[in-house]
Amino acid sequence: MPNFSSIAAPLHVLAAVLWVGGMFFAYVILRNSLGGLEGPQRLRLWNEVFSRFFPWVWAAVILLPATGYGQVFLDFGSFSDAGLHVHIMHGLGLLMIVLFFYLFFAPYQKFQKAVAAEDWAAAAGHLNQIRLIVGTNLALGLITVALGASGRFWV
Ligand code: HEM
């Protein structure tokens, strides 16, 4: 019978690719391509982008721990049977998830309200906070993916 990891591992990697790849596109490509847009247009565009991207991030922040813990407890046995890379990935993964929760429930809610009220100065301030958190999570995500994919070859 196929083990849990044969289903969980592809879902785990797909969730990581969608989340980290989406942040890379937003932070590195889109952010640097909007120079020609006026403030309100730019802020409205980010509002549209976030409303389409964040549901995918919610799927990723549910799937990553579910499939990760599943592999650890159902196939490996326990965390003491898992490699160092899994322990580091676990810590970094939880940090990324907490940062996303904060981003979603604090600056993003305020950003949405400020855009709806056309308070562009406030919206720009909240967007700046979102940018800092996404930049941090992108760096953590790239490190986590590199660790997760290479860890089994360390020993
Ligand atoms: C929430 C806690 C997490 C746990 C408990 C966890 C657990 C695991 C486990 C058990 C594996 C298999 C390791 C192996 O077979 O050697 C794995 C692989 C992997 N994880 Fe995680 N993970 C978590 C979060 C994350 C996050 C946030 C990312 C990326 C954003 C990520 C990316 C990866 C990648 C890229 C692999 C390698 C897949 C492969 O090469 O087959 N993980 N993870």
Coordinates of C-alpha atoms and ligand atoms in Angstrom, one line a residue:
M1 CA 0.0 0.0 0.0
P2 CA 1.4 3.5 -0.8
N3 CA 2.5 5.3 2.3
F4 CA 1.1 8.7 3.4
S5 CA 4.1 10.6 2.0
S6 CA 3.4 9.5 -1.6
I7 CA 0.4 11.8 -1.5
A8 CA 1.6 14.3 1.2
A9 CA 5.0 15.0 -0.3
P10 CA 3.7 16.3 -3.7
L11 CA 1.0 18.4 -2.0
H12 CA 3.6 19.8 0.4
V13 CA 5.9 20.8 -2.4
L14 CA 3.1 22.2 -4.6
A15 CA 1.9 24.4 -1.6
A16 CA 5.5 25.6 -1.1
V17 CA 5.9 26.4 -4.8
L18 CA 2.6 28.4 -5.0
W19 CA 3.3 30.4 -1.8
V20 CA 7.0 31.1 -2.3
G21 CA 6.8 31.5 -6.1
G22 CA 3.8 33.9 -5.7
M23 CA 5.8 36.0 -3.2
F24 CA 8.7 36.0 -5.6
F25 CA 6.5 37.3 -8.4
A26 CA 4.8 39.9 -6.3
Y27 CA 8.0 41.2 -4.5
V28 CA 10.6 41.0 -7.2
I29 CA 8.7 41.3 -10.5
L30 CA 5.4 43.1 -10.0
R31 CA 6.6 45.6 -7.4
N32 CA 9.4 46.7 -9.7
S33 CA 7.1 47.0 -12.8
L34 CA 4.6 49.5 -11.4
G35 CA 6.7 52.7 -11.6
G36 CA 4.4 54.3 -14.2
L37 CA 1.2 54.0 -12.1
E38 CA -0.2 56.9 -10.0
G39 CA -0.5 56.2 -6.2
P40 CA -4.3 55.4 -6.2
Q41 CA -4.0 53.1 -9.3
R42 CA -1.1 51.3 -7.8
L43 CA -2.8 50.8 -4.4
R44 CA -6.0 49.6 -6.1
L45 CA -4.0 47.1 -8.2
W46 CA -2.3 45.7 -5.1
N47 CA -5.7 45.4 -3.4
E48 CA -6.9 43.3 -6.4
V49 CA -3.6 41.2 -6.4
F50 CA -3.8 40.4 -2.7
S51 CA -7.5 39.5 -2.8
R52 CA -6.6 36.8 -5.5
F53 CA -3.3 35.7 -4.0
F54 CA -4.1 35.4 -0.3
P55 CA -6.8 32.6 -0.7
W56 CA -3.9 30.5 -2.2
V57 CA -1.7 31.4 0.7
W58 CA -4.4 30.2 3.1
A59 CA -4.5 26.9 1.3
A60 CA -0.7 26.7 1.6
V61 CA -0.6 27.6 5.3
I62 CA -3.1 24.8 6.0
L63 CA -1.6 22.2 3.6
L64 CA 2.1 22.7 4.6
P65 CA 1.8 21.8 8.3
A66 CA -0.9 19.2 7.6
T67 CA 1.3 17.3 5.1
G68 CA 4.5 18.0 7.0
Y69 CA 3.2 16.7 10.4
G70 CA 1.5 13.8 8.5
Q71 CA 4.9 12.7 7.1
V72 CA 6.6 13.1 10.4
F73 CA 4.1 11.2 12.6
L74 CA 2.5 8.7 10.1
D75 CA 5.6 7.7 8.1
F76 CA 8.8 8.7 10.1
G77 CA 7.3 7.9 13.5
S78 CA 8.1 11.1 15.5
F79 CA 10.2 14.2 15.4
S80 CA 13.1 12.3 16.9
D81 CA 13.2 10.1 13.8
A82 CA 13.3 13.1 11.5
G83 CA 16.5 14.7 10.2
L84 CA 17.9 18.1 11.3
H85 CA 16.5 19.7 8.1
V86 CA 13.0 18.8 9.1
H87 CA 13.4 20.4 12.6
I88 CA 14.8 23.6 11.0
M89 CA 12.1 23.6 8.3
H90 CA 9.5 23.1 11.0
G91 CA 10.7 26.2 13.0
L92 CA 11.1 28.4 9.9
G93 CA 7.7 27.2 8.5
L94 CA 5.9 28.1 11.8
L95 CA 7.6 31.5 11.8
M96 CA 6.4 32.1 8.2
I97 CA 2.9 31.1 9.0
V98 CA 2.7 33.3 12.1
L99 CA 4.0 36.2 10.0
F100 CA 1.3 35.6 7.4
F101 CA -1.4 35.5 10.1
Y102 CA -0.2 38.8 11.4
L103 CA 0.0 40.3 7.9
F104 CA -3.5 39.1 7.0
F105 CA -5.2 40.2 10.2
A106 CA -3.4 43.4 10.9
P107 CA -2.0 45.5 8.0
Y108 CA -4.0 43.8 5.3
Q109 CA -7.4 44.5 7.0
K110 CA -6.4 48.1 7.5
F111 CA -5.1 48.4 3.9
Q112 CA -8.4 47.1 2.5
K113 CA -10.4 49.6 4.6
A114 CA -8.1 52.5 3.7
V115 CA -8.4 51.7 -0.1
A116 CA -12.2 51.4 0.2
A117 CA -12.2 54.8 2.0
E118 CA -9.8 56.2 -0.6
D119 CA -7.4 57.2 2.2
W120 CA -4.3 56.8 0.0
A121 CA -1.8 58.0 2.6
A122 CA -2.9 55.5 5.1
A123 CA -3.2 52.7 2.5
A124 CA 0.4 53.4 1.4
G125 CA 1.6 53.1 5.0
H126 CA -0.1 49.7 5.4
L127 CA 1.2 48.5 2.1
N128 CA 4.7 49.4 3.2
Q129 CA 4.2 47.1 6.2
I130 CA 2.8 44.3 4.0
R131 CA 5.9 44.7 1.7
L132 CA 8.3 44.3 4.7
I133 CA 6.6 41.2 5.9
V134 CA 6.3 39.6 2.4
G135 CA 10.0 40.4 1.8
T136 CA 10.9 38.7 5.1
N137 CA 8.7 35.7 4.3
L138 CA 10.1 35.4 0.8
A139 CA 13.7 35.2 2.2
L140 CA 12.6 32.7 4.9
G141 CA 10.6 30.7 2.2
L142 CA 13.6 30.5 -0.2
I143 CA 15.8 29.2 2.7
T144 CA 13.2 26.7 3.8
V145 CA 12.7 25.3 0.3
A146 CA 16.5 24.9 -0.2
L147 CA 16.8 23.2 3.2
G148 CA 13.7 21.0 2.7
A149 CA 14.9 19.8 -0.7
S150 CA 18.5 19.2 0.1
G151 CA 18.4 18.1 3.8
R152 CA 18.1 14.4 3.1
F153 CA 21.5 14.5 1.2
W154 CA 23.4 16.2 4.1
V155 CA 24.5 12.9 5.7
Ligands
HEM1 C1 5.0 23.7 9.1 C2 5.9 22.9 9.3 C3 6.6 22.0 8.3 C4 6.8 20.6 8.5 C5 6.5 19.8 9.8 C6 7.5 20.1 7.3 C7 7.9 18.8 7.2 C8 8.5 18.3 6.0 C9 8.9 16.9 5.9 C10 8.7 15.8 6.9 C11 9.5 16.8 4.7 C12 10.1 15.5 4.1 C13 11.6 15.6 4.4 C14 12.4 14.4 3.8 O1 11.8 13.5 3.2 O2 13.6 14.4 4.0 C15 9.4 18.0 4.0 C16 10.0 18.3 2.8 C17 9.9 19.6 2.2 N1 9.4 20.7 2.7 FE1 8.5 20.9 4.6 N2 7.6 21.1 6.4 C18 7.1 22.3 6.9 C19 7.0 23.5 6.3 C20 7.5 23.8 5.1 C21 7.5 25.1 4.5 C22 6.9 26.3 5.1 C23 8.1 25.0 3.2 C24 8.4 26.0 2.2 C25 7.8 27.2 2.1 C26 8.5 23.6 3.1 C27 9.2 23.1 2.0 C28 9.6 21.8 1.8 C29 10.3 21.2 0.6 C30 10.7 22.0 -0.6 C31 10.5 19.9 0.9 C32 11.3 18.9 0.0 C33 10.5 18.1 -0.8 C34 11.3 17.1 -1.6 O3 12.4 17.4 -2.1 O4 10.8 16.0 -1.8 N3 8.2 22.9 4.2 N4 8.8 18.9 4.9

